[in-house]
JSON list of C-alpha atoms in Angstrom, two decimals:
[
{"chain": "A", "resi": 229, "resn": "LYS", "atom": "CA", "xyz": [-188.88, 48.58, 65.72]},
{"chain": "A", "resi": 230, "resn": "ALA", "atom": "CA", "xyz": [-191.73, 51.22, 66.01]},
{"chain": "A", "resi": 231, "resn": "GLY", "atom": "CA", "xyz": [-192.56, 52.41, 69.32]},
{"chain": "A", "resi": 232, "resn": "VAL", "atom": "CA", "xyz": [-196.25, 52.76, 70.73]},
{"chain": "A", "resi": 233, "resn": "THR", "atom": "CA", "xyz": [-198.35, 54.99, 68.38]},
{"chain": "A", "resi": 234, "resn": "GLN", "atom": "CA", "xyz": [-201.29, 56.99, 69.64]},
{"chain": "A", "resi": 235, "resn": "THR", "atom": "CA", "xyz": [-203.76, 58.83, 67.50]},
{"chain": "A", "resi": 236, "resn": "PRO", "atom": "CA", "xyz": [-204.68, 61.72, 67.28]},
{"chain": "A", "resi": 237, "resn": "ARG", "atom": "CA", "xyz": [-201.98, 63.62, 68.90]},
{"chain": "A", "resi": 238, "resn": "TYR", "atom": "CA", "xyz": [-204.59, 66.52, 69.68]},
{"chain": "A", "resi": 239, "resn": "LEU", "atom": "CA", "xyz": [-208.40, 66.71, 69.83]},
{"chain": "A", "resi": 240, "resn": "ILE", "atom": "CA", "xyz": [-210.59, 69.43, 70.67]},
{"chain": "A", "resi": 241, "resn": "LYS", "atom": "CA", "xyz": [-214.46, 68.40, 71.69]},
{"chain": "A", "resi": 242, "resn": "THR", "atom": "CA", "xyz": [-217.31, 70.03, 72.83]},
{"chain": "A", "resi": 243, "resn": "ARG", "atom": "CA", "xyz": [-218.82, 69.15, 76.10]},
{"chain": "A", "resi": 244, "resn": "GLY", "atom": "CA", "xyz": [-221.45, 66.35, 75.51]},
{"chain": "A", "resi": 245, "resn": "GLN", "atom": "CA", "xyz": [-219.77, 64.90, 72.61]},
{"chain": "A", "resi": 246, "resn": "GLN", "atom": "CA", "xyz": [-217.96, 61.57, 72.57]},
{"chain": "A", "resi": 247, "resn": "VAL", "atom": "CA", "xyz": [-214.33, 60.63, 71.82]},
{"chain": "A", "resi": 248, "resn": "THR", "atom": "CA", "xyz": [-212.34, 57.72, 70.59]},
{"chain": "A", "resi": 249, "resn": "LEU", "atom": "CA", "xyz": [-208.82, 57.38, 71.07]},
{"chain": "A", "resi": 250, "resn": "SER", "atom": "CA", "xyz": [-206.45, 54.78, 69.37]},
{"chain": "A", "resi": 251, "resn": "CYS", "atom": "CA", "xyz": [-203.31, 53.14, 70.56]},
{"chain": "A", "resi": 252, "resn": "SER", "atom": "CA", "xyz": [-201.22, 50.73, 68.46]},
{"chain": "A", "resi": 253, "resn": "PRO", "atom": "CA", "xyz": [-198.62, 48.74, 70.88]},
{"chain": "A", "resi": 254, "resn": "ILE", "atom": "CA", "xyz": [-195.12, 47.81, 70.05]},
{"chain": "A", "resi": 255, "resn": "SER", "atom": "CA", "xyz": [-195.26, 44.62, 67.86]},
{"chain": "A", "resi": 256, "resn": "GLY", "atom": "CA", "xyz": [-195.38, 41.54, 70.22]},
{"chain": "A", "resi": 257, "resn": "HIS", "atom": "CA", "xyz": [-196.68, 43.52, 73.26]},
{"chain": "A", "resi": 258, "resn": "ARG", "atom": "CA", "xyz": [-199.86, 42.11, 74.27]},
{"chain": "A", "resi": 259, "resn": "SER", "atom": "CA", "xyz": [-200.60, 44.29, 77.37]},
{"chain": "A", "resi": 260, "resn": "VAL", "atom": "CA", "xyz": [-201.83, 47.53, 76.66]},
{"chain": "A", "resi": 261, "resn": "SER", "atom": "CA", "xyz": [-202.65, 50.23, 79.54]},
{"chain": "A", "resi": 262, "resn": "TRP", "atom": "CA", "xyz": [-204.18, 53.59, 79.55]},
{"chain": "A", "resi": 263, "resn": "TYR", "atom": "CA", "xyz": [-203.47, 56.48, 81.84]},
{"chain": "A", "resi": 264, "resn": "GLN", "atom": "CA", "xyz": [-205.10, 60.00, 82.26]},
{"chain": "A", "resi": 265, "resn": "GLN", "atom": "CA", "xyz": [-202.46, 62.73, 83.22]},
{"chain": "A", "resi": 266, "resn": "THR", "atom": "CA", "xyz": [-203.87, 66.12, 84.49]},
{"chain": "A", "resi": 267, "resn": "PRO", "atom": "CA", "xyz": [-201.76, 68.77, 86.38]},
{"chain": "A", "resi": 268, "resn": "GLY", "atom": "CA", "xyz": [-203.96, 68.37, 89.43]},
{"chain": "A", "resi": 269, "resn": "GLN", "atom": "CA", "xyz": [-204.33, 64.35, 89.62]},
{"chain": "A", "resi": 270, "resn": "GLY", "atom": "CA", "xyz": [-201.10, 63.11, 88.01]},
{"chain": "A", "resi": 271, "resn": "LEU", "atom": "CA", "xyz": [-201.14, 59.98, 86.15]},
{"chain": "A", "resi": 272, "resn": "GLN", "atom": "CA", "xyz": [-204.49, 57.89, 87.01]},
{"chain": "A", "resi": 273, "resn": "PHE", "atom": "CA", "xyz": [-204.69, 54.36, 85.69]},
{"chain": "A", "resi": 274, "resn": "LEU", "atom": "CA", "xyz": [-207.70, 53.71, 83.53]},
{"chain": "A", "resi": 275, "resn": "PHE", "atom": "CA", "xyz": [-207.57, 50.40, 82.51]},
{"chain": "A", "resi": 276, "resn": "GLU", "atom": "CA", "xyz": [-205.38, 47.56, 81.06]},
{"chain": "A", "resi": 277, "resn": "TYR", "atom": "CA", "xyz": [-205.87, 45.08, 78.47]},
{"chain": "A", "resi": 278, "resn": "PHE", "atom": "CA", "xyz": [-204.29, 41.76, 77.61]},
{"chain": "A", "resi": 279, "resn": "SER", "atom": "CA", "xyz": [-205.21, 39.27, 74.84]},
{"chain": "A", "resi": 280, "resn": "GLU", "atom": "CA", "xyz": [-208.59, 41.43, 74.22]},
{"chain": "A", "resi": 281, "resn": "THR", "atom": "CA", "xyz": [-209.51, 41.07, 77.79]},
{"chain": "A", "resi": 282, "resn": "GLN", "atom": "CA", "xyz": [-209.78, 43.86, 80.48]},
{"chain": "A", "resi": 283, "resn": "ARG", "atom": "CA", "xyz": [-207.38, 42.66, 83.20]},
{"chain": "A", "resi": 284, "resn": "ASN", "atom": "CA", "xyz": [-208.02, 45.82, 85.54]},
{"chain": "A", "resi": 285, "resn": "LYS", "atom": "CA", "xyz": [-209.89, 48.79, 85.75]},
{"chain": "A", "resi": 286, "resn": "GLY", "atom": "CA", "xyz": [-209.03, 52.07, 87.72]},
{"chain": "A", "resi": 287, "resn": "ASN", "atom": "CA", "xyz": [-211.77, 54.32, 89.52]},
{"chain": "A", "resi": 288, "resn": "PHE", "atom": "CA", "xyz": [-213.02, 56.06, 86.57]},
{"chain": "A", "resi": 289, "resn": "PRO", "atom": "CA", "xyz": [-216.98, 56.50, 85.79]},
{"chain": "A", "resi": 290, "resn": "GLY", "atom": "CA", "xyz": [-218.56, 54.17, 83.16]},
{"chain": "A", "resi": 291, "resn": "ARG", "atom": "CA", "xyz": [-218.19, 57.02, 80.47]},
{"chain": "A", "resi": 292, "resn": "PHE", "atom": "CA", "xyz": [-214.85, 55.60, 80.14]},
{"chain": "A", "resi": 293, "resn": "SER", "atom": "CA", "xyz": [-214.35, 52.36, 78.03]},
{"chain": "A", "resi": 294, "resn": "GLY", "atom": "CA", "xyz": [-211.97, 50.44, 76.10]},
{"chain": "A", "resi": 295, "resn": "ARG", "atom": "CA", "xyz": [-211.19, 47.45, 74.01]},
{"chain": "A", "resi": 296, "resn": "GLN", "atom": "CA", "xyz": [-208.57, 45.64, 72.52]},
{"chain": "A", "resi": 297, "resn": "PHE", "atom": "CA", "xyz": [-208.35, 43.90, 69.14]},
{"chain": "A", "resi": 298, "resn": "SER", "atom": "CA", "xyz": [-206.79, 40.54, 68.20]},
{"chain": "A", "resi": 299, "resn": "ASN", "atom": "CA", "xyz": [-203.69, 42.37, 66.90]},
{"chain": "A", "resi": 300, "resn": "SER", "atom": "CA", "xyz": [-203.27, 44.05, 70.35]},
{"chain": "A", "resi": 301, "resn": "ARG", "atom": "CA", "xyz": [-204.22, 47.58, 69.18]},
{"chain": "A", "resi": 302, "resn": "SER", "atom": "CA", "xyz": [-206.61, 49.27, 71.53]},
{"chain": "A", "resi": 303, "resn": "GLU", "atom": "CA", "xyz": [-209.28, 52.18, 71.71]},
{"chain": "A", "resi": 304, "resn": "MET", "atom": "CA", "xyz": [-210.57, 54.24, 74.38]},
{"chain": "A", "resi": 305, "resn": "ASN", "atom": "CA", "xyz": [-213.80, 55.89, 74.29]},
{"chain": "A", "resi": 306, "resn": "VAL", "atom": "CA", "xyz": [-215.01, 58.58, 76.41]},
{"chain": "A", "resi": 307, "resn": "SER", "atom": "CA", "xyz": [-218.83, 59.33, 76.22]},
{"chain": "A", "resi": 308, "resn": "THR", "atom": "CA", "xyz": [-220.66, 62.50, 77.37]},
{"chain": "A", "resi": 309, "resn": "LEU", "atom": "CA", "xyz": [-217.65, 64.61, 77.63]},
{"chain": "A", "resi": 310, "resn": "GLU", "atom": "CA", "xyz": [-217.34, 66.77, 80.56]},
{"chain": "A", "resi": 311, "resn": "LEU", "atom": "CA", "xyz": [-214.72, 69.87, 80.87]},
{"chain": "A", "resi": 312, "resn": "GLY", "atom": "CA", "xyz": [-212.77, 67.76, 83.58]},
{"chain": "A", "resi": 313, "resn": "ASP", "atom": "CA", "xyz": [-211.88, 65.11, 81.09]},
{"chain": "A", "resi": 314, "resn": "SER", "atom": "CA", "xyz": [-209.52, 67.47, 79.37]},
{"chain": "A", "resi": 315, "resn": "ALA", "atom": "CA", "xyz": [-206.27, 65.77, 79.95]},
{"chain": "A", "resi": 316, "resn": "LEU", "atom": "CA", "xyz": [-203.28, 64.07, 78.24]},
{"chain": "A", "resi": 317, "resn": "TYR", "atom": "CA", "xyz": [-204.21, 60.47, 77.65]},
{"chain": "A", "resi": 318, "resn": "LEU", "atom": "CA", "xyz": [-201.19, 57.93, 77.40]},
{"chain": "A", "resi": 319, "resn": "CYS", "atom": "CA", "xyz": [-201.21, 54.59, 76.06]},
{"chain": "A", "resi": 320, "resn": "ALA", "atom": "CA", "xyz": [-198.47, 52.11, 77.16]},
{"chain": "A", "resi": 321, "resn": "SER", "atom": "CA", "xyz": [-197.61, 48.67, 76.31]},
{"chain": "A", "resi": 322, "resn": "SER", "atom": "CA", "xyz": [-195.51, 46.08, 77.92]},
{"chain": "A", "resi": 323, "resn": "SER", "atom": "CA", "xyz": [-193.94, 42.58, 76.83]},
{"chain": "A", "resi": 324, "resn": "GLY", "atom": "CA", "xyz": [-194.13, 41.30, 80.44]},
{"chain": "A", "resi": 325, "resn": "LEU", "atom": "CA", "xyz": [-194.66, 41.78, 84.10]},
{"chain": "A", "resi": 326, "resn": "ASN", "atom": "CA", "xyz": [-190.81, 42.52, 84.66]},
{"chain": "A", "resi": 327, "resn": "TYR", "atom": "CA", "xyz": [-190.32, 45.00, 82.03]},
{"chain": "A", "resi": 328, "resn": "GLY", "atom": "CA", "xyz": [-191.07, 48.63, 82.07]},
{"chain": "A", "resi": 329, "resn": "TYR", "atom": "CA", "xyz": [-193.91, 49.88, 80.00]},
{"chain": "A", "resi": 330, "resn": "THR", "atom": "CA", "xyz": [-193.38, 51.92, 76.72]},
{"chain": "A", "resi": 331, "resn": "PHE", "atom": "CA", "xyz": [-195.54, 54.79, 76.42]},
{"chain": "A", "resi": 332, "resn": "GLY", "atom": "CA", "xyz": [-196.71, 56.55, 73.37]},
{"chain": "A", "resi": 333, "resn": "SER", "atom": "CA", "xyz": [-196.55, 60.37, 73.01]},
{"chain": "A", "resi": 334, "resn": "GLY", "atom": "CA", "xyz": [-200.27, 60.73, 74.16]},
{"chain": "A", "resi": 335, "resn": "THR", "atom": "CA", "xyz": [-203.42, 62.27, 72.95]},
{"chain": "A", "resi": 336, "resn": "ARG", "atom": "CA", "xyz": [-204.01, 65.77, 74.46]},
{"chain": "A", "resi": 337, "resn": "LEU", "atom": "CA", "xyz": [-207.66, 66.05, 74.82]},
{"chain": "A", "resi": 338, "resn": "THR", "atom": "CA", "xyz": [-209.36, 69.40, 75.56]},
{"chain": "A", "resi": 339, "resn": "VAL", "atom": "CA", "xyz": [-212.99, 69.67, 76.20]},
{"chain": "A", "resi": 340, "resn": "VAL", "atom": "CA", "xyz": [-214.59, 73.16, 75.53]},
{"chain": "B", "resi": 168, "resn": "ALA", "atom": "CA", "xyz": [-202.48, 55.64, 102.28]},
{"chain": "B", "resi": 169, "resn": "GLN", "atom": "CA", "xyz": [-200.65, 56.73, 99.23]},
{"chain": "B", "resi": 170, "resn": "LYS", "atom": "CA", "xyz": [-199.31, 53.90, 97.22]},
{"chain": "B", "resi": 171, "resn": "ILE", "atom": "CA", "xyz": [-196.24, 55.76, 95.83]},
{"chain": "B", "resi": 172, "resn": "THR", "atom": "CA", "xyz": [-195.05, 58.86, 97.72]},
{"chain": "B", "resi": 173, "resn": "GLN", "atom": "CA", "xyz": [-192.38, 61.49, 96.04]},
{"chain": "B", "resi": 174, "resn": "THR", "atom": "CA", "xyz": [-192.02, 64.00, 98.58]},
{"chain": "B", "resi": 175, "resn": "GLN", "atom": "CA", "xyz": [-189.81, 66.30, 96.56]},
{"chain": "B", "resi": 176, "resn": "PRO", "atom": "CA", "xyz": [-192.19, 68.31, 94.14]},
{"chain": "B", "resi": 177, "resn": "GLY", "atom": "CA", "xyz": [-189.06, 70.27, 92.55]},
{"chain": "B", "resi": 178, "resn": "MET", "atom": "CA", "xyz": [-185.27, 69.53, 92.73]},
{"chain": "B", "resi": 179, "resn": "PHE", "atom": "CA", "xyz": [-182.32, 71.70, 91.39]},
{"chain": "B", "resi": 180, "resn": "VAL", "atom": "CA", "xyz": [-178.98, 70.08, 90.63]},
{"chain": "B", "resi": 181, "resn": "GLN", "atom": "CA", "xyz": [-175.87, 71.45, 89.39]},
{"chain": "B", "resi": 182, "resn": "GLU", "atom": "CA", "xyz": [-174.57, 70.15, 85.99]},
{"chain": "B", "resi": 183, "resn": "LYS", "atom": "CA", "xyz": [-172.27, 67.01, 86.38]},
{"chain": "B", "resi": 184, "resn": "GLU", "atom": "CA", "xyz": [-173.37, 66.68, 89.98]},
{"chain": "B", "resi": 185, "resn": "ALA", "atom": "CA", "xyz": [-175.27, 63.55, 91.18]},
{"chain": "B", "resi": 186, "resn": "VAL", "atom": "CA", "xyz": [-179.02, 63.97, 92.51]},
{"chain": "B", "resi": 187, "resn": "THR", "atom": "CA", "xyz": [-181.27, 61.52, 94.32]},
{"chain": "B", "resi": 188, "resn": "LEU", "atom": "CA", "xyz": [-184.99, 61.56, 93.84]},
{"chain": "B", "resi": 189, "resn": "ASP", "atom": "CA", "xyz": [-186.85, 59.96, 96.81]},
{"chain": "B", "resi": 190, "resn": "CYS", "atom": "CA", "xyz": [-189.72, 57.59, 96.33]},
{"chain": "B", "resi": 191, "resn": "THR", "atom": "CA", "xyz": [-191.35, 55.35, 98.93]},
{"chain": "B", "resi": 192, "resn": "TYR", "atom": "CA", "xyz": [-194.14, 52.95, 98.31]},
{"chain": "B", "resi": 193, "resn": "ASP", "atom": "CA", "xyz": [-196.69, 50.89, 100.20]},
{"chain": "B", "resi": 194, "resn": "THR", "atom": "CA", "xyz": [-197.87, 47.32, 99.41]},
{"chain": "B", "resi": 195, "resn": "SER", "atom": "CA", "xyz": [-198.92, 44.17, 101.02]},
{"chain": "B", "resi": 196, "resn": "ASP", "atom": "CA", "xyz": [-197.87, 42.04, 98.02]},
{"chain": "B", "resi": 197, "resn": "GLN", "atom": "CA", "xyz": [-194.71, 40.02, 98.23]},
{"chain": "B", "resi": 198, "resn": "SER", "atom": "CA", "xyz": [-193.86, 40.20, 94.68]},
{"chain": "B", "resi": 199, "resn": "TYR", "atom": "CA", "xyz": [-193.85, 43.73, 93.15]},
{"chain": "B", "resi": 200, "resn": "GLY", "atom": "CA", "xyz": [-191.76, 45.93, 90.88]},
{"chain": "B", "resi": 201, "resn": "LEU", "atom": "CA", "xyz": [-190.53, 49.45, 90.92]},
{"chain": "B", "resi": 202, "resn": "PHE", "atom": "CA", "xyz": [-190.20, 51.57, 88.08]},
{"chain": "B", "resi": 203, "resn": "TRP", "atom": "CA", "xyz": [-188.61, 55.21, 87.24]},
{"chain": "B", "resi": 204, "resn": "TYR", "atom": "CA", "xyz": [-189.90, 57.09, 84.30]},
{"chain": "B", "resi": 205, "resn": "LYS", "atom": "CA", "xyz": [-188.68, 60.52, 82.90]},
{"chain": "B", "resi": 206, "resn": "GLN", "atom": "CA", "xyz": [-191.20, 62.81, 81.09]},
{"chain": "B", "resi": 207, "resn": "PRO", "atom": "CA", "xyz": [-189.51, 65.84, 79.27]},
{"chain": "B", "resi": 208, "resn": "SER", "atom": "CA", "xyz": [-191.65, 68.71, 78.23]},
{"chain": "B", "resi": 209, "resn": "SER", "atom": "CA", "xyz": [-192.57, 66.90, 75.10]},
{"chain": "B", "resi": 210, "resn": "GLY", "atom": "CA", "xyz": [-194.78, 64.77, 76.99]},
{"chain": "B", "resi": 211, "resn": "GLU", "atom": "CA", "xyz": [-193.55, 61.40, 76.30]},
{"chain": "B", "resi": 212, "resn": "MET", "atom": "CA", "xyz": [-192.96, 58.96, 79.09]},
{"chain": "B", "resi": 213, "resn": "ILE", "atom": "CA", "xyz": [-189.39, 57.26, 79.03]},
{"chain": "B", "resi": 214, "resn": "PHE", "atom": "CA", "xyz": [-188.69, 54.09, 80.91]},
{"chain": "B", "resi": 215, "resn": "LEU", "atom": "CA", "xyz": [-185.57, 54.50, 83.02]},
{"chain": "B", "resi": 216, "resn": "ILE", "atom": "CA", "xyz": [-185.07, 51.63, 85.11]},
{"chain": "B", "resi": 217, "resn": "TYR", "atom": "CA", "xyz": [-186.80, 48.59, 87.12]},
{"chain": "B", "resi": 218, "resn": "GLN", "atom": "CA", "xyz": [-186.26, 47.14, 90.26]},
{"chain": "B", "resi": 219, "resn": "GLY", "atom": "CA", "xyz": [-187.89, 43.72, 91.24]},
{"chain": "B", "resi": 220, "resn": "SER", "atom": "CA", "xyz": [-188.91, 43.12, 94.71]},
{"chain": "B", "resi": 221, "resn": "TYR", "atom": "CA", "xyz": [-186.79, 39.90, 94.71]},
{"chain": "B", "resi": 222, "resn": "ASP", "atom": "CA", "xyz": [-183.74, 41.51, 93.10]},
{"chain": "B", "resi": 223, "resn": "GLU", "atom": "CA", "xyz": [-180.99, 41.50, 95.80]},
{"chain": "B", "resi": 224, "resn": "GLN", "atom": "CA", "xyz": [-178.84, 44.04, 93.90]},
{"chain": "B", "resi": 225, "resn": "ASN", "atom": "CA", "xyz": [-179.72, 47.44, 93.14]},
{"chain": "B", "resi": 226, "resn": "ALA", "atom": "CA", "xyz": [-180.59, 48.06, 89.52]},
{"chain": "B", "resi": 227, "resn": "THR", "atom": "CA", "xyz": [-178.41, 50.22, 87.27]},
{"chain": "B", "resi": 228, "resn": "GLU", "atom": "CA", "xyz": [-178.87, 51.64, 83.80]},
{"chain": "B", "resi": 229, "resn": "GLY", "atom": "CA", "xyz": [-176.05, 53.70, 82.78]},
{"chain": "B", "resi": 230, "resn": "ARG", "atom": "CA", "xyz": [-176.12, 57.04, 84.88]},
{"chain": "B", "resi": 231, "resn": "TYR", "atom": "CA", "xyz": [-179.37, 55.77, 86.60]},
{"chain": "B", "resi": 232, "resn": "SER", "atom": "CA", "xyz": [-179.06, 53.45, 89.63]},
{"chain": "B", "resi": 233, "resn": "LEU", "atom": "CA", "xyz": [-182.03, 52.57, 91.94]},
{"chain": "B", "resi": 234, "resn": "ASN", "atom": "CA", "xyz": [-181.44, 52.67, 95.69]},
{"chain": "B", "resi": 235, "resn": "PHE", "atom": "CA", "xyz": [-183.67, 49.96, 96.73]},
{"chain": "B", "resi": 236, "resn": "GLN", "atom": "CA", "xyz": [-184.08, 49.56, 100.62]},
{"chain": "B", "resi": 237, "resn": "LYS", "atom": "CA", "xyz": [-186.76, 46.84, 100.89]},
{"chain": "B", "resi": 238, "resn": "ALA", "atom": "CA", "xyz": [-187.34, 47.23, 104.80]},
{"chain": "B", "resi": 239, "resn": "ARG", "atom": "CA", "xyz": [-187.75, 51.15, 104.52]},
{"chain": "B", "resi": 240, "resn": "LYS", "atom": "CA", "xyz": [-189.88, 50.54, 101.15]},
{"chain": "B", "resi": 241, "resn": "SER", "atom": "CA", "xyz": [-187.98, 53.16, 99.56]},
{"chain": "B", "resi": 242, "resn": "ALA", "atom": "CA", "xyz": [-186.72, 53.14, 95.86]},
{"chain": "B", "resi": 243, "resn": "ASN", "atom": "CA", "xyz": [-184.70, 56.24, 95.32]},
{"chain": "B", "resi": 244, "resn": "LEU", "atom": "CA", "xyz": [-183.40, 57.14, 91.88]},
{"chain": "B", "resi": 245, "resn": "VAL", "atom": "CA", "xyz": [-179.83, 58.27, 91.67]},
{"chain": "B", "resi": 246, "resn": "ILE", "atom": "CA", "xyz": [-178.67, 60.21, 88.53]},
{"chain": "B", "resi": 247, "resn": "SER", "atom": "CA", "xyz": [-175.19, 60.64, 88.40]},
{"chain": "B", "resi": 248, "resn": "ALA", "atom": "CA", "xyz": [-173.22, 63.17, 86.54]},
{"chain": "B", "resi": 249, "resn": "SER", "atom": "CA", "xyz": [-176.40, 65.21, 85.63]},
{"chain": "B", "resi": 250, "resn": "GLN", "atom": "CA", "xyz": [-176.75, 66.54, 82.17]},
{"chain": "B", "resi": 251, "resn": "LEU", "atom": "CA", "xyz": [-178.90, 69.56, 80.92]},
{"chain": "B", "resi": 252, "resn": "GLY", "atom": "CA", "xyz": [-181.07, 66.98, 79.02]},
{"chain": "B", "resi": 253, "resn": "ASP", "atom": "CA", "xyz": [-181.93, 65.53, 82.36]},
{"chain": "B", "resi": 254, "resn": "SER", "atom": "CA", "xyz": [-184.34, 68.32, 83.21]},
{"chain": "B", "resi": 255, "resn": "ALA", "atom": "CA", "xyz": [-187.59, 66.74, 83.21]},
{"chain": "B", "resi": 256, "resn": "MET", "atom": "CA", "xyz": [-190.41, 65.34, 85.54]},
{"chain": "B", "resi": 257, "resn": "TYR", "atom": "CA", "xyz": [-189.44, 62.02, 87.21]},
{"chain": "B", "resi": 258, "resn": "PHE", "atom": "CA", "xyz": [-192.34, 59.56, 88.10]},
{"chain": "B", "resi": 259, "resn": "CYS", "atom": "CA", "xyz": [-191.69, 56.42, 90.35]},
{"chain": "B", "resi": 260, "resn": "ALA", "atom": "CA", "xyz": [-194.13, 53.77, 89.92]},
{"chain": "B", "resi": 261, "resn": "MET", "atom": "CA", "xyz": [-195.12, 50.53, 91.33]},
{"chain": "B", "resi": 262, "resn": "ARG", "atom": "CA", "xyz": [-196.66, 47.17, 89.71]},
{"chain": "B", "resi": 263, "resn": "GLU", "atom": "CA", "xyz": [-198.46, 45.10, 91.89]},
{"chain": "B", "resi": 264, "resn": "GLY", "atom": "CA", "xyz": [-200.03, 41.62, 90.86]},
{"chain": "B", "resi": 265, "resn": "ASN", "atom": "CA", "xyz": [-198.62, 38.25, 89.92]},
{"chain": "B", "resi": 266, "resn": "SER", "atom": "CA", "xyz": [-198.17, 36.12, 86.96]},
{"chain": "B", "resi": 267, "resn": "GLY", "atom": "CA", "xyz": [-201.56, 34.91, 87.06]},
{"chain": "B", "resi": 268, "resn": "GLY", "atom": "CA", "xyz": [-202.69, 37.98, 85.15]},
{"chain": "B", "resi": 269, "resn": "TYR", "atom": "CA", "xyz": [-203.67, 40.57, 87.67]},
{"chain": "B", "resi": 270, "resn": "GLN", "atom": "CA", "xyz": [-201.33, 43.68, 87.23]},
{"chain": "B", "resi": 271, "resn": "LYS", "atom": "CA", "xyz": [-201.93, 47.10, 88.40]},
{"chain": "B", "resi": 272, "resn": "VAL", "atom": "CA", "xyz": [-199.22, 50.00, 88.15]},
{"chain": "B", "resi": 273, "resn": "THR", "atom": "CA", "xyz": [-199.34, 53.09, 90.16]},
{"chain": "B", "resi": 274, "resn": "PHE", "atom": "CA", "xyz": [-197.50, 56.27, 89.69]},
{"chain": "B", "resi": 275, "resn": "GLY", "atom": "CA", "xyz": [-196.43, 58.88, 92.01]},
{"chain": "B", "resi": 276, "resn": "ILE", "atom": "CA", "xyz": [-197.16, 62.65, 91.65]},
{"chain": "B", "resi": 277, "resn": "GLY", "atom": "CA", "xyz": [-193.64, 63.19, 90.21]},
{"chain": "B", "resi": 278, "resn": "THR", "atom": "CA", "xyz": [-190.74, 65.28, 90.97]},
{"chain": "B", "resi": 279, "resn": "LYS", "atom": "CA", "xyz": [-189.58, 68.10, 88.51]},
{"chain": "B", "resi": 280, "resn": "LEU", "atom": "CA", "xyz": [-185.96, 67.90, 88.14]},
{"chain": "B", "resi": 281, "resn": "GLN", "atom": "CA", "xyz": [-184.03, 71.09, 86.85]},
{"chain": "B", "resi": 282, "resn": "VAL", "atom": "CA", "xyz": [-180.39, 70.81, 85.88]},
{"chain": "B", "resi": 283, "resn": "ILE", "atom": "CA", "xyz": [-178.49, 74.13, 86.10]},
{"chain": "B", "resi": 284, "resn": "PRO", "atom": "CA", "xyz": [-175.31, 74.87, 83.82]}
]
């Protein structure tokens, strides 16, 4: 079956712009989580959605937001981009608590 | 305190040898899960192995095994018979929460493993 699909793979944006990243989980997976990965901070948890509800949120400013649709696809939005937002954004889906997350290939965002 | 601690920023291992990657964790939850992931240079995170806090036996998946020592709060990954393709970053992660819906996963900073021919 298809894995977790993230689009786009690469993005270059200018400071102050906003961006929307998309994630399609594995079919049947209702949990979708987002992570930001940078060389200095490692993997930082952004938020998790389950059945269209945000269940948990990491320590990121309100510029970072997300949502999940009825088909479990999820989007993440970052407004008023800053240079420090440059990172690899990873989406992961899971079928349950006792199973590992399956990650997508990520979206590499560069803010210039 | 760090939730997940990986003290080895980098490790070298000879091909065909075994290697242990260290991970200690901190949680007050009784029910939690521990994971290991591999991230090759391509960037994709690959799930390797899972250990539940109530599992009495160490988890094993092929060449991967998890040395779970609950009292010490450690969950070391053992890779047997290392292969060149094992060269990657390895992340230890912990899931805290309950079946009621709350769930949070924290990752360590990773260990870079390089397998030497």
